[in-house]
Coordinates of C-alpha atoms in Angstrom, one line a residue:
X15 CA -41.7 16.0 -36.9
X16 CA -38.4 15.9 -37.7
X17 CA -35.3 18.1 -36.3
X18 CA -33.5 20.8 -37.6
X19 CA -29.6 19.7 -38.4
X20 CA -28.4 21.4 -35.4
X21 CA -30.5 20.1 -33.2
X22 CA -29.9 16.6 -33.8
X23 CA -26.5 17.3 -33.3
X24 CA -26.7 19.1 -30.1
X25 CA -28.5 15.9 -28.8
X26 CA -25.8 13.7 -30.1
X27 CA -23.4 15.8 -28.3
X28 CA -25.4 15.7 -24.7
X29 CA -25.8 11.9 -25.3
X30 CA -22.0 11.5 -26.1
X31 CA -21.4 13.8 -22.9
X32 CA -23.8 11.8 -20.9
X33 CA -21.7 8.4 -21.6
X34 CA -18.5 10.2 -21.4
X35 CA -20.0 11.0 -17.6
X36 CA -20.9 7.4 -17.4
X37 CA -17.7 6.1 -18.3
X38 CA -15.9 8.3 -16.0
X39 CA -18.2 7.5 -12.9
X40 CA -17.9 3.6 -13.7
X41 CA -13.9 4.2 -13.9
X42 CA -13.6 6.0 -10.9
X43 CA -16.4 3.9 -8.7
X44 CA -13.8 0.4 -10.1
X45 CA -10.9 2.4 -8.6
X46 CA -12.3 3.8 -5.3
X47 CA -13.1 -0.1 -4.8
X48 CA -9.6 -1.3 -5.4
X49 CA -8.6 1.3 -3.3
X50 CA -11.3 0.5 -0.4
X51 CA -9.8 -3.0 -0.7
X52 CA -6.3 -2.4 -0.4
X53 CA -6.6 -0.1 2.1
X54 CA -8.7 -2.9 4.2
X55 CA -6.3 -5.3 3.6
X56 CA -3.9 -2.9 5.5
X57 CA -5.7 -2.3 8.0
X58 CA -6.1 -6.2 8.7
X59 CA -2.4 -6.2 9.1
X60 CA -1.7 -3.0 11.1
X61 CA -4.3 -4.3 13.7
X62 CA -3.5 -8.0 14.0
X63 CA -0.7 -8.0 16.1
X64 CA 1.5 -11.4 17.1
X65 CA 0.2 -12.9 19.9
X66 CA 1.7 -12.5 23.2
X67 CA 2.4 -15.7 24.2
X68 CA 4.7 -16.2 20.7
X69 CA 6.4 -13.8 21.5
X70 CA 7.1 -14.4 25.3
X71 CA 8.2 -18.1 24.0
X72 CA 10.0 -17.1 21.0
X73 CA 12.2 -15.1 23.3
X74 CA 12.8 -17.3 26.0
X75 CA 13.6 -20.0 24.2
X76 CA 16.0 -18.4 21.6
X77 CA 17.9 -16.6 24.6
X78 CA 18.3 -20.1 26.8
X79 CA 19.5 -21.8 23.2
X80 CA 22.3 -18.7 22.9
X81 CA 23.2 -19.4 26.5
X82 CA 23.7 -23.1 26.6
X83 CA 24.9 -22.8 23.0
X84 CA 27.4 -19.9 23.9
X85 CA 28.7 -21.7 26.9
X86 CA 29.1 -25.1 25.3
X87 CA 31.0 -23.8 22.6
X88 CA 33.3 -21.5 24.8
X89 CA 33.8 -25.0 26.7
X90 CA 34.9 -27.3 23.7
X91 CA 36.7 -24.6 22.0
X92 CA 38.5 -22.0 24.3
X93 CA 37.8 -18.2 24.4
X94 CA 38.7 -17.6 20.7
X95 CA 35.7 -18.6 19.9
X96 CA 33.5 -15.2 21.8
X97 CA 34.0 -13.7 18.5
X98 CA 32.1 -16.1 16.0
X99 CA 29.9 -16.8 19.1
X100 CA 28.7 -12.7 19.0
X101 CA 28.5 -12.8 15.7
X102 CA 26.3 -15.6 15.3
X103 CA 23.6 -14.4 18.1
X104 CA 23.8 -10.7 17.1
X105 CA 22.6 -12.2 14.2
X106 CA 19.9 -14.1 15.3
X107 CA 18.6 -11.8 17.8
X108 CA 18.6 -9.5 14.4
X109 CA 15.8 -12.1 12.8
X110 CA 14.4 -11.8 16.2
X111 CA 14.1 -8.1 16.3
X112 CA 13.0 -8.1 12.7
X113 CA 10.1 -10.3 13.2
X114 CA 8.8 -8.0 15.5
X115 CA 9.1 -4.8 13.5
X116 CA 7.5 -6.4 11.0
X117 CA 4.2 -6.9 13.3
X118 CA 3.7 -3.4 12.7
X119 CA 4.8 -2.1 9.0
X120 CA 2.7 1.6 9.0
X121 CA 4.4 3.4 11.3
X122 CA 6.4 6.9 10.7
X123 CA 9.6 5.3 11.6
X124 CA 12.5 5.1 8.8
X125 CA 12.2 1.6 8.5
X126 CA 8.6 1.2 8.1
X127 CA 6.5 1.5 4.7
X128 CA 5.5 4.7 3.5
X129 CA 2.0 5.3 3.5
X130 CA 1.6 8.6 3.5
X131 CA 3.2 8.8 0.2
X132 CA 2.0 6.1 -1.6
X133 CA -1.3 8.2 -0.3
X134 CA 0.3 11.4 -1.8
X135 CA 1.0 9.4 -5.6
X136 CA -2.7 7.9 -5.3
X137 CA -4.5 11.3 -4.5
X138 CA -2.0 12.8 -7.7
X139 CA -3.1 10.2 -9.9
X140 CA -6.8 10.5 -9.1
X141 CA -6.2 14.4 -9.6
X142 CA -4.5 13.6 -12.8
X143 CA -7.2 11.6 -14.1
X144 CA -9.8 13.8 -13.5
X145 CA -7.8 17.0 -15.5
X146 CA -7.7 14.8 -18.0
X147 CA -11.6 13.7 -18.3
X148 CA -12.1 17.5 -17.7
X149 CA -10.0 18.6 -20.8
X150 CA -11.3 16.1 -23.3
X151 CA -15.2 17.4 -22.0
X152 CA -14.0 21.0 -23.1
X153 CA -12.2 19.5 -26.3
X154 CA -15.0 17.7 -27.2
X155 CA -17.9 20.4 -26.1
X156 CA -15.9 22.8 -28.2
X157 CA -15.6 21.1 -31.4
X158 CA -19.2 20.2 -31.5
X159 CA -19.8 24.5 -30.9
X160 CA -17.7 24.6 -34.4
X161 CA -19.9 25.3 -37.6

């Protein structure tokens, strides 16, 4: 027996509103994913921190070479040299200091990566996305109500 007009319309629409809701799910389920990954991949570097005994050694031993450097240069060259001599173990004590900081990059200090606002811009995007799906459903369910 064949349909009415209408009625094969209205189940073209709740097929086309049935992919649409497909589509969407499949997007979103791709995302959540990427999201799940990157967000493991964090976690792997938050938690893995550098191993005591580097750091112990990395210390010691840069702190002996500023010593014997520092004094051999303050022998062969006189006490105008302190100046260059600060200068060039402030700055390696910087790296130093750096490398540390680095073993932990999600904290809330100023120098550390954001994450709770690149969390912020991902939840606003996800909200985004989904007003959007919602006001092409109600564009779409509408004009299919037309005559």
């Amino acid at each position: 027996i064949p349909l009415p007009f209408s009625s094969q319309k209205n189940v073209v629409v709740q097929h086309q509103h049935h992919y649409q809701g497909m589509m969407l799910y499949r997007q979103l389920n791709e995302q959540i994913d990427a999201l799940t990954g990157a967000w493991g991949a964090m976690e792997r570097i938050n938690s893995t921190p550098l191993p005591f005994v580097y750091v112990v050694h990395l210390r010691t031993f840069l702190c002996l070479y500023l010593l014997i450097w520092n004094l051999e240069y303050v022998a062969a060259n006189g006490w105008m040299s302190i100046t260059p001599l600060l200068a060039g173990s402030w700055g390696l004590l910087g790296i130093e200091a750096a490398s540390v900081e680095c073993e932990r990059p999600f904290r809330w200090h100023s120098n550390h990566l954001r994450l709770g606002n690149m969390c912020v811009t991902v939840a606003k995007n996800v909200y985004q996305t989904l007003q959007n799906v919602t006001e092409k459903r109600i564009n779409s369910s509408s004009r299919s109500e037309l005559p």
